[in-house]
Amino acid sequence: MNEDERLKRFNEEHDRIYTSPPIESLTNQGTPGQAPDTGLTTEQQATIRQMEANAKLNHPDAVINPPQSVPNTPPAVYTPPATVATANQEGILGDTCPQCNSIHPPLKPGQMCPNARINLPSIKDEEIGEFLVSMRNIIISQIEKNEVKDVKKLFQQSIVVLAKFLEEYKEEVKNESNPTESARGSTVQ
């Protein structure tokens, strides 16, 4: 057997093993300018078109027949994927927040990220959230109860009052004396 025959047999065997059947969706596409054969009668097609028209009339924002994307069409402009910062990276990569390491719209200058975790030894982040939810519920119930008209003004004034309270807050230190020491002191006399 010469080299040409061996190559021919190899190619035939390769084609037999690795050639796939034609794709079903590509076999019956119809004639250009005509819709492909759907197997529906003309009356059924007219009914479907009438239903689509009624749906479009009743719901103008609804997408009845979404446009089919054309395969192998490259995007107009390449946009690289957003990068996510890890805990040990410093600064901002892409639109990643340095406080919570997630992607969200930028914050106003000087504003703390509401998603950032709080690391206080005396209270957990979840407990702070529970307190804030309680405060929110109290404020909303008072707004409804007092029928407040200018809610924005109420919030502005409450923030000022809360900030003043927190600035002046002094934690009370309880100086409880040991009752056994006072008893000993009175008996020694």
Coordinates of C-alpha atoms in Angstrom, one line a residue:
M1 CA 0.0 0.0 0.0
N2 CA 1.5 3.3 -1.0
E3 CA 1.4 6.6 0.9
D4 CA -1.5 8.0 -1.2
E5 CA -3.8 5.1 -0.4
R6 CA -3.0 5.2 3.3
L7 CA -3.7 8.9 3.4
K8 CA -7.0 8.4 1.5
R9 CA -8.1 5.6 3.9
F10 CA -7.1 7.7 6.9
N11 CA -9.1 10.7 5.6
E12 CA -12.2 8.6 4.9
E13 CA -12.0 7.0 8.4
H14 CA -11.5 10.4 10.0
D15 CA -14.4 11.9 8.0
R16 CA -16.7 9.0 9.0
I17 CA -15.9 9.4 12.7
Y18 CA -15.7 13.1 13.1
T19 CA -18.2 14.5 10.7
S20 CA -21.5 15.5 12.3
P21 CA -24.9 15.5 10.6
P22 CA -26.2 18.8 9.3
I23 CA -27.8 21.1 11.9
E24 CA -31.6 20.7 11.9
S25 CA -32.3 24.5 12.2
L26 CA -30.3 25.2 9.1
T27 CA -32.0 22.7 6.8
N28 CA -35.5 24.4 6.4
Q29 CA -35.0 28.1 6.3
G30 CA -37.4 28.9 3.4
T31 CA -36.8 30.9 0.3
P32 CA -35.4 34.4 0.5
G33 CA -38.3 36.8 0.7
Q34 CA -40.7 34.2 2.0
A35 CA -41.2 32.9 5.5
P36 CA -40.1 29.4 6.3
D37 CA -42.7 26.7 6.3
T38 CA -44.1 26.5 9.8
G39 CA -46.7 23.8 9.2
L40 CA -49.5 26.2 9.9
T41 CA -52.4 26.8 7.6
T42 CA -53.0 30.4 6.3
E43 CA -56.0 30.7 8.6
Q44 CA -53.9 29.8 11.7
Q45 CA -51.2 32.2 10.6
A46 CA -53.7 35.0 10.2
T47 CA -55.1 34.2 13.7
I48 CA -51.6 34.4 15.2
R49 CA -51.0 37.7 13.4
Q50 CA -54.3 39.1 14.7
M51 CA -53.5 38.0 18.3
E52 CA -50.0 39.6 18.1
A53 CA -51.6 42.9 16.8
N54 CA -54.2 42.8 19.7
A55 CA -51.5 42.2 22.2
K56 CA -49.4 45.0 20.8
L57 CA -52.4 47.3 20.9
N58 CA -53.3 46.5 24.5
H59 CA -49.7 46.4 25.7
P60 CA -47.6 48.8 23.6
D61 CA -44.4 48.3 25.7
A62 CA -44.5 44.5 25.3
V63 CA -42.1 42.8 23.0
I64 CA -44.2 40.4 20.9
N65 CA -41.6 39.0 18.5
P66 CA -38.1 39.9 19.8
P67 CA -35.6 40.5 17.0
Q68 CA -33.3 37.6 16.4
S69 CA -29.7 38.3 16.8
V70 CA -27.5 37.7 13.8
P71 CA -24.8 35.1 14.6
N72 CA -21.1 35.9 14.1
T73 CA -21.7 39.7 14.4
P74 CA -18.9 41.1 16.5
P75 CA -19.9 43.8 19.1
A76 CA -19.4 47.4 18.0
V77 CA -17.0 48.2 20.8
Y78 CA -15.1 45.9 23.1
T79 CA -15.6 46.6 26.7
P80 CA -13.3 44.7 29.1
P81 CA -15.0 42.8 32.0
A82 CA -15.1 44.6 35.3
T83 CA -12.5 43.6 37.8
V84 CA -13.3 42.8 41.4
A85 CA -10.8 43.8 44.1
T86 CA -9.8 41.3 46.6
A87 CA -9.3 42.1 50.3
N88 CA -5.6 42.5 50.0
Q89 CA -5.7 44.9 47.0
E90 CA -5.6 48.6 47.7
G91 CA -7.4 51.3 45.9
I92 CA -10.2 51.0 43.4
L93 CA -10.1 48.7 40.4
G94 CA -12.9 49.5 37.9
D95 CA -16.0 50.4 39.8
T96 CA -15.2 48.4 42.9
C97 CA -15.9 50.1 46.2
P98 CA -12.8 50.0 48.5
Q99 CA -15.1 49.9 51.6
C100 CA -17.2 46.9 50.8
N101 CA -15.3 45.3 47.9
S102 CA -18.4 45.1 45.7
I103 CA -19.4 46.9 42.5
H104 CA -22.0 49.7 42.8
P105 CA -22.5 53.3 41.8
P106 CA -20.0 55.7 43.2
L107 CA -20.7 57.4 46.5
K108 CA -20.8 61.1 47.2
P109 CA -17.5 62.5 48.5
G110 CA -17.2 61.9 52.2
Q111 CA -20.0 59.4 52.3
M112 CA -19.5 56.0 53.9
C113 CA -20.6 52.9 52.0
P114 CA -23.9 51.6 53.5
N115 CA -22.7 48.0 52.6
A116 CA -19.4 48.3 54.5
R117 CA -19.2 46.1 57.5
I118 CA -18.6 47.7 60.9
N119 CA -15.9 46.2 63.1
L120 CA -16.7 47.3 66.7
P121 CA -15.8 45.0 69.5
S122 CA -18.9 45.8 71.6
I123 CA -21.6 45.2 68.9
K124 CA -22.1 43.2 65.8
D125 CA -23.0 44.6 62.4
E126 CA -26.3 42.7 62.4
E127 CA -27.2 44.2 65.8
I128 CA -26.6 47.7 64.4
G129 CA -28.9 46.9 61.5
E130 CA -31.6 45.7 64.0
F131 CA -31.4 49.0 65.9
L132 CA -31.6 51.0 62.7
V133 CA -34.7 49.1 61.5
S134 CA -36.3 49.8 64.9
M135 CA -35.5 53.5 64.6
R136 CA -36.9 53.5 61.0
N137 CA -40.1 51.9 62.2
I138 CA -40.5 54.5 65.1
I139 CA -39.9 57.4 62.7
I140 CA -42.4 56.1 60.1
S141 CA -45.1 55.5 62.8
Q142 CA -44.6 59.0 64.2
I143 CA -44.8 60.5 60.7
E144 CA -48.1 58.7 60.1
K145 CA -49.4 59.4 63.6
N146 CA -48.6 63.2 63.5
E147 CA -49.5 63.5 59.8
V148 CA -46.2 65.2 59.0
K149 CA -46.3 67.0 55.7
D150 CA -42.7 68.0 55.2
V151 CA -40.9 64.7 55.9
K152 CA -37.6 65.8 54.4
K153 CA -37.5 68.7 56.9
L154 CA -38.3 66.3 59.8
F155 CA -35.4 64.0 58.7
Q156 CA -33.0 67.0 58.5
Q157 CA -33.9 68.2 61.9
S158 CA -33.7 64.7 63.4
I159 CA -30.2 64.2 62.0
V160 CA -29.1 67.5 63.6
V161 CA -30.6 66.6 67.0
L162 CA -29.1 63.1 66.8
A163 CA -25.7 64.4 65.9
K164 CA -25.8 66.9 68.8
F165 CA -26.9 64.2 71.2
L166 CA -24.1 61.8 70.1
E167 CA -21.5 64.6 70.4
E168 CA -22.5 65.4 73.9
Y169 CA -23.0 61.7 75.0
K170 CA -21.0 60.6 77.9
E171 CA -21.1 57.0 79.0
E172 CA -22.2 56.8 82.6
V173 CA -19.7 54.8 84.7
K174 CA -21.3 53.1 87.5
N175 CA -19.3 53.4 90.7
E176 CA -20.9 50.8 92.8
S177 CA -19.0 50.4 96.0
N178 CA -18.5 47.0 97.4
P179 CA -21.1 46.5 100.2
T180 CA -18.8 44.3 102.2
E181 CA -16.2 47.1 102.3
S182 CA -18.6 49.6 103.7
A183 CA -19.8 47.1 106.3
R184 CA -16.2 46.5 107.4
G185 CA -15.5 50.2 107.6
S186 CA -18.4 50.8 109.9
T187 CA -17.6 47.9 112.2
V188 CA -14.0 48.9 112.7
Q189 CA -14.8 52.2 114.4

